[in-house]
Each structure stands twice: as structure tokens, then as C-alpha cells.
mmCIF file of C-alpha atoms in Angstrom:
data_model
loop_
_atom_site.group_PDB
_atom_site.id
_atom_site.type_symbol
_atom_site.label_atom_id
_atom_site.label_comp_id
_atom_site.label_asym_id
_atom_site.label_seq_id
_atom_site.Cartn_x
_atom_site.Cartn_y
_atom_site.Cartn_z
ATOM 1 C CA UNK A 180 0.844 0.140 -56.960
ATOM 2 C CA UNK A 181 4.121 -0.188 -57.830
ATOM 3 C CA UNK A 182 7.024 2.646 -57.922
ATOM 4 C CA UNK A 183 7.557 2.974 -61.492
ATOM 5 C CA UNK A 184 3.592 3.142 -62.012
ATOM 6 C CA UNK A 185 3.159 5.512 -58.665
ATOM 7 C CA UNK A 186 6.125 8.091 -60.321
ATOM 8 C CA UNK A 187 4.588 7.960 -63.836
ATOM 9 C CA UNK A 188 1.423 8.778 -62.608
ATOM 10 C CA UNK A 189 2.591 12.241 -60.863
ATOM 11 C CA UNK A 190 2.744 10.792 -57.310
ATOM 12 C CA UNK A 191 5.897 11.565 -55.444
ATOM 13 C CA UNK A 192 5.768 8.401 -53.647
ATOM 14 C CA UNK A 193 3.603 5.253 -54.051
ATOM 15 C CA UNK A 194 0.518 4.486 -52.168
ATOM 16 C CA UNK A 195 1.766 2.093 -50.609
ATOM 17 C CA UNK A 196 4.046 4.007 -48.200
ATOM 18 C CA UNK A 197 1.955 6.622 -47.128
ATOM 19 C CA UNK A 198 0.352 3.962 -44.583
ATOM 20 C CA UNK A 199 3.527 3.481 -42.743
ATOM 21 C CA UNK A 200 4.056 7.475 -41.804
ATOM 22 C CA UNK A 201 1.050 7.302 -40.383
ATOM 23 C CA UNK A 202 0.177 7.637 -36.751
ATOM 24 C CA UNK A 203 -1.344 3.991 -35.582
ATOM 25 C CA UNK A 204 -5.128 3.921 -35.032
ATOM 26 C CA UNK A 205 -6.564 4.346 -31.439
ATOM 27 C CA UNK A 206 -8.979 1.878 -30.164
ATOM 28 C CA UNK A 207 -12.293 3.765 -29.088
ATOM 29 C CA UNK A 208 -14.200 1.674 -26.170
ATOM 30 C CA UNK A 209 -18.185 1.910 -26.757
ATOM 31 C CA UNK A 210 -20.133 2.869 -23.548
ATOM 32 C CA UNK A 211 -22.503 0.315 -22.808
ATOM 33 C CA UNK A 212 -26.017 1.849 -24.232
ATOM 34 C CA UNK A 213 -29.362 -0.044 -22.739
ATOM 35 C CA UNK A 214 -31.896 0.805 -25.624
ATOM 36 C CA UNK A 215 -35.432 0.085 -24.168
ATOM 37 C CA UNK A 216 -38.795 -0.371 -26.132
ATOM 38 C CA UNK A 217 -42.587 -1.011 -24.934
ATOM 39 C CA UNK A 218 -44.837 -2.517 -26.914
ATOM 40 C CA UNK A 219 -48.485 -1.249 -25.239
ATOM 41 C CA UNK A 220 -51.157 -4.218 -25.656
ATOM 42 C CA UNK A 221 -53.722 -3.270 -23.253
ATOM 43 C CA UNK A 222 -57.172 -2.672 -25.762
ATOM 44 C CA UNK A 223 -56.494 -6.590 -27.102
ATOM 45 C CA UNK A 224 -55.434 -7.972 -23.612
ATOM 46 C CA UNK A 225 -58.798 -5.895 -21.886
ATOM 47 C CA UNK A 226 -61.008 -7.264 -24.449
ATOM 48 C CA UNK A 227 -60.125 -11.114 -24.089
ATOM 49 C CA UNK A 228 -58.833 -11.783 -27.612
ATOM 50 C CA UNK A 229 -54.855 -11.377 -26.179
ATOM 51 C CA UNK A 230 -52.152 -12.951 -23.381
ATOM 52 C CA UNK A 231 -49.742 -10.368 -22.687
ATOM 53 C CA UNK A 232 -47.906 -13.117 -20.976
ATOM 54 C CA UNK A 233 -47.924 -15.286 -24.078
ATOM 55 C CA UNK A 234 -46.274 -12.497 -26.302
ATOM 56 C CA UNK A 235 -43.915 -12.091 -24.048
ATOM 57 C CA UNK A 236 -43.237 -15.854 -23.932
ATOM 58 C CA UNK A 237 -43.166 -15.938 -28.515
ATOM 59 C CA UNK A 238 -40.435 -12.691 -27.860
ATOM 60 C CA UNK A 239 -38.426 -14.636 -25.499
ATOM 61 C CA UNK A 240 -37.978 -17.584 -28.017
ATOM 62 C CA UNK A 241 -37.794 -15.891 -30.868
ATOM 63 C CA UNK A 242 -35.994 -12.667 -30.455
ATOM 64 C CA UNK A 243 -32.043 -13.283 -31.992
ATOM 65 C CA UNK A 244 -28.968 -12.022 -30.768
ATOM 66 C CA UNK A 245 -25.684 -12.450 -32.467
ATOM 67 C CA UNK A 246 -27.861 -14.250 -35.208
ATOM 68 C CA UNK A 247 -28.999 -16.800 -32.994
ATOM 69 C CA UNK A 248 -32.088 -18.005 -31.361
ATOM 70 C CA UNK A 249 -32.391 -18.146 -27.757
ATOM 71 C CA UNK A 250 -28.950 -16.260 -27.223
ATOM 72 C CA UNK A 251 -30.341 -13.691 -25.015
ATOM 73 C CA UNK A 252 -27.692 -14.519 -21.970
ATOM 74 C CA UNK A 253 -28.131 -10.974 -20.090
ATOM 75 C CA UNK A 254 -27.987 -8.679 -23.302
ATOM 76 C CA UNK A 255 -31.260 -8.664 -24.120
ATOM 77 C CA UNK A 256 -34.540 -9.242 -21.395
ATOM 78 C CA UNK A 257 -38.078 -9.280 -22.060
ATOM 79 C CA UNK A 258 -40.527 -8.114 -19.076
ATOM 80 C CA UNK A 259 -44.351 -7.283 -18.630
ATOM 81 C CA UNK A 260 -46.542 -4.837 -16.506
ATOM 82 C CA UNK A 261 -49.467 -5.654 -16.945
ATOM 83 C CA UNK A 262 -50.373 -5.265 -20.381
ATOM 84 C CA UNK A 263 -47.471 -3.554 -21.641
ATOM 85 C CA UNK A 264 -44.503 -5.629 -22.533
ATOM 86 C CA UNK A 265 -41.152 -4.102 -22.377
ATOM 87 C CA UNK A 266 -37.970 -5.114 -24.289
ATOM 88 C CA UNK A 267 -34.388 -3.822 -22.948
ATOM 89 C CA UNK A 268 -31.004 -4.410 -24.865
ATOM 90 C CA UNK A 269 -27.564 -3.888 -24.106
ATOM 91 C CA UNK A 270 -26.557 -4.804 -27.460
ATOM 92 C CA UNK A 271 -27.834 -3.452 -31.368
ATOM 93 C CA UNK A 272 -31.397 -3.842 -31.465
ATOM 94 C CA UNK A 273 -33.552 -2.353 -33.834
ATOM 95 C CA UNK A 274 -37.154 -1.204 -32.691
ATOM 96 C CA UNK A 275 -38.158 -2.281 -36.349
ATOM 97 C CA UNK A 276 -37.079 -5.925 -35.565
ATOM 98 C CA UNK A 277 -39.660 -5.608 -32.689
ATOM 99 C CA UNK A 278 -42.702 -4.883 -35.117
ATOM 100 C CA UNK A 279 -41.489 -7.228 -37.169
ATOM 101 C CA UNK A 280 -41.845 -9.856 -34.186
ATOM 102 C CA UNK A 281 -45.031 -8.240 -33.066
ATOM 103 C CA UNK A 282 -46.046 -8.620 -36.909
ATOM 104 C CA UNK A 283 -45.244 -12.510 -36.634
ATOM 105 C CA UNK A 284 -46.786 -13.569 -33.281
ATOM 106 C CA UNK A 285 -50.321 -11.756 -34.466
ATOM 107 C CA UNK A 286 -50.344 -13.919 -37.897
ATOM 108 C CA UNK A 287 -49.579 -16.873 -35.974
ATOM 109 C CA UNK A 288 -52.739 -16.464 -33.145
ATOM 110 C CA UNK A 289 -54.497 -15.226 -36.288
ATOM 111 C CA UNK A 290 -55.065 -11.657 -34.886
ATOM 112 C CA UNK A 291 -53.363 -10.256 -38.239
ATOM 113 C CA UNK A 292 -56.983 -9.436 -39.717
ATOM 114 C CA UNK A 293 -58.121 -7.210 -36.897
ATOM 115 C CA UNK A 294 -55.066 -5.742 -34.908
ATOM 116 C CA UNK A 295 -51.815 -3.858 -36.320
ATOM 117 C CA UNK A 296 -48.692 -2.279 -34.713
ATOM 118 C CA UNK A 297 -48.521 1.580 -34.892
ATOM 119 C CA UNK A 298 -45.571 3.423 -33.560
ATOM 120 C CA UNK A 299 -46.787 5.922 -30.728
ATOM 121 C CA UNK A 300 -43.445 7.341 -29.418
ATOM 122 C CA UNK A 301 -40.021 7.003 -30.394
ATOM 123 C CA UNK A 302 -39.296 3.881 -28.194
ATOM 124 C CA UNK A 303 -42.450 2.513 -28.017
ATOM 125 C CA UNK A 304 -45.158 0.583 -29.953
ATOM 126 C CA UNK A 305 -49.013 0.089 -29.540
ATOM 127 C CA UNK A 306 -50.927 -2.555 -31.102
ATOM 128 C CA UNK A 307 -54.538 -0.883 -32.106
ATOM 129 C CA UNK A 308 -57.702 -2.284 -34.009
ATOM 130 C CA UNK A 309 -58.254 -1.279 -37.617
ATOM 131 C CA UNK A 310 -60.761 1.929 -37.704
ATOM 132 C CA UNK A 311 -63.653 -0.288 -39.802
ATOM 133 C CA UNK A 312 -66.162 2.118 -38.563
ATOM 134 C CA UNK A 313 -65.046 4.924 -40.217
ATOM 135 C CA UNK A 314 -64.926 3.251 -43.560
ATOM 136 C CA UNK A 315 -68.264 1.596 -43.179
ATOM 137 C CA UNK A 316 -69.808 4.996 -42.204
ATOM 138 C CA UNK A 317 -67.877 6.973 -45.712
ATOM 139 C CA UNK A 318 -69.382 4.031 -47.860
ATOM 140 C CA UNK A 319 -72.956 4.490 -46.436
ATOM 141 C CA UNK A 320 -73.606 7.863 -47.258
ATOM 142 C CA UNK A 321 -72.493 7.508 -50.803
#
């Protein structure tokens, strides 16, 4: 904005100068946040149909940091316990990025059809069978 345009417009002094009477910006430093998530597969893994250690394996490869594959260096690891694998981040990572993973790996071993991935806790997901029973039982007695 020019002068001329700034003083017909009513201000008393252009835009443009009100940036250099201001007090410079302060640089805030971030804490480092670790943001952990679970993801409980122990009723596939117990009945056969499921190798914890292979999802962890399909998180480890795929999982992106930075938008890159395999870029994990020490910001992001992937363990297990058992059945339960656990995902810890040092960086942004969204627990919806997680399903979505969890989402992918069960198309690909073709598990899509009887397991999905239902949130349980706030930093935590569980991977459960449909409930076929129930609907089978509504659609006999009608």
C-alpha cells in the first residue's frame, strides 16, 4: 500500500510501516513430546489367523516420516510384547495414520473381511472380529 492510497483511505500511516515499530518475534523451542500408541492384536494372534511379529515388520517399512519411507532414524520405533504392538514417536504422528496402516496390512493378508480396528483408549487401538452372531441371531427370529 502506498502513502497516498494509505492517507486517502483514513490511515495515519501506511501498512507498511507499522511492521518496523514492532518488537522482533521470539523464537519458542518445542519440548521434545514422545507420543506413544498400542495397537492390541491378541484375539487374531491367539487364534492362528495373525503374526504380531509380521505387523510389526509391514509398520516398520511402511510407516513415513518427513514424507519418506523408511526414514524412521530414532524418531519413530516400532516394538512388540507379545501380541500387542507398540508405536512411539518423537516427532508428529497421528494415531489415525496408524489405523490407516493397520487398515492396509489387513487388506493385504486378506483379513479385511473378518477383522477391523476399533479405538479402545485414547492412545491405543484393538483389532476385533465383526459381531456376525448378533446379526445372524436378529435375522432369525424375524
Amino acid at each position: 500500500v502506498s502513502r497516498d492510497k494509505a492517507e486517502a483511505r483514513g490511515y495515519a500511516r501506511p501498512l507498511l510501516l507499522l511492521r518496523r515499530n514492532m518488537a522482533p518475534a521470539k523464537k519458542i523451542q518445542k519440548k521434545k513430546v514422545v507420543k506413544k500408541f498400542a495397537i492390541d492384536c491378541s484375539q487374531p494372534v491367539d487364534d492362528g489367523i495373525m503374526d504380531a511379529a509380521s505387523f510389526e515388520k509391514f509398520l516398520l517399512d511402511k510407516i513415513k516420516v518427513n514424507g519418506k519411507v523408511g526414514n524412521l532414524a530414532d524418531l519413530v520405533t516400532v516394538s512388540r510384547d507379545k501380541a500387542k504392538v507398540i508405536v512411539s514417536a518423537e516427532t508428529d504422528f497421528s494415531k489415525r495414520y496408524l489405523k490407516y496402516l493397520s487398515k492396509k496390512y489387513l487388506k493385504k493378508q486378506q483379513l479385511r473381511d473378518w477383522l477391523h480396528v476399533i479405538a479402545n483408549k485414547k492412545d491405543s487401538y484393538e483389532l476385533r472380529y465383526y459381531n456376525i452372531h448378533d446379526n445372524e441371531a436378529d435375522e432369525d427370529e424375524d
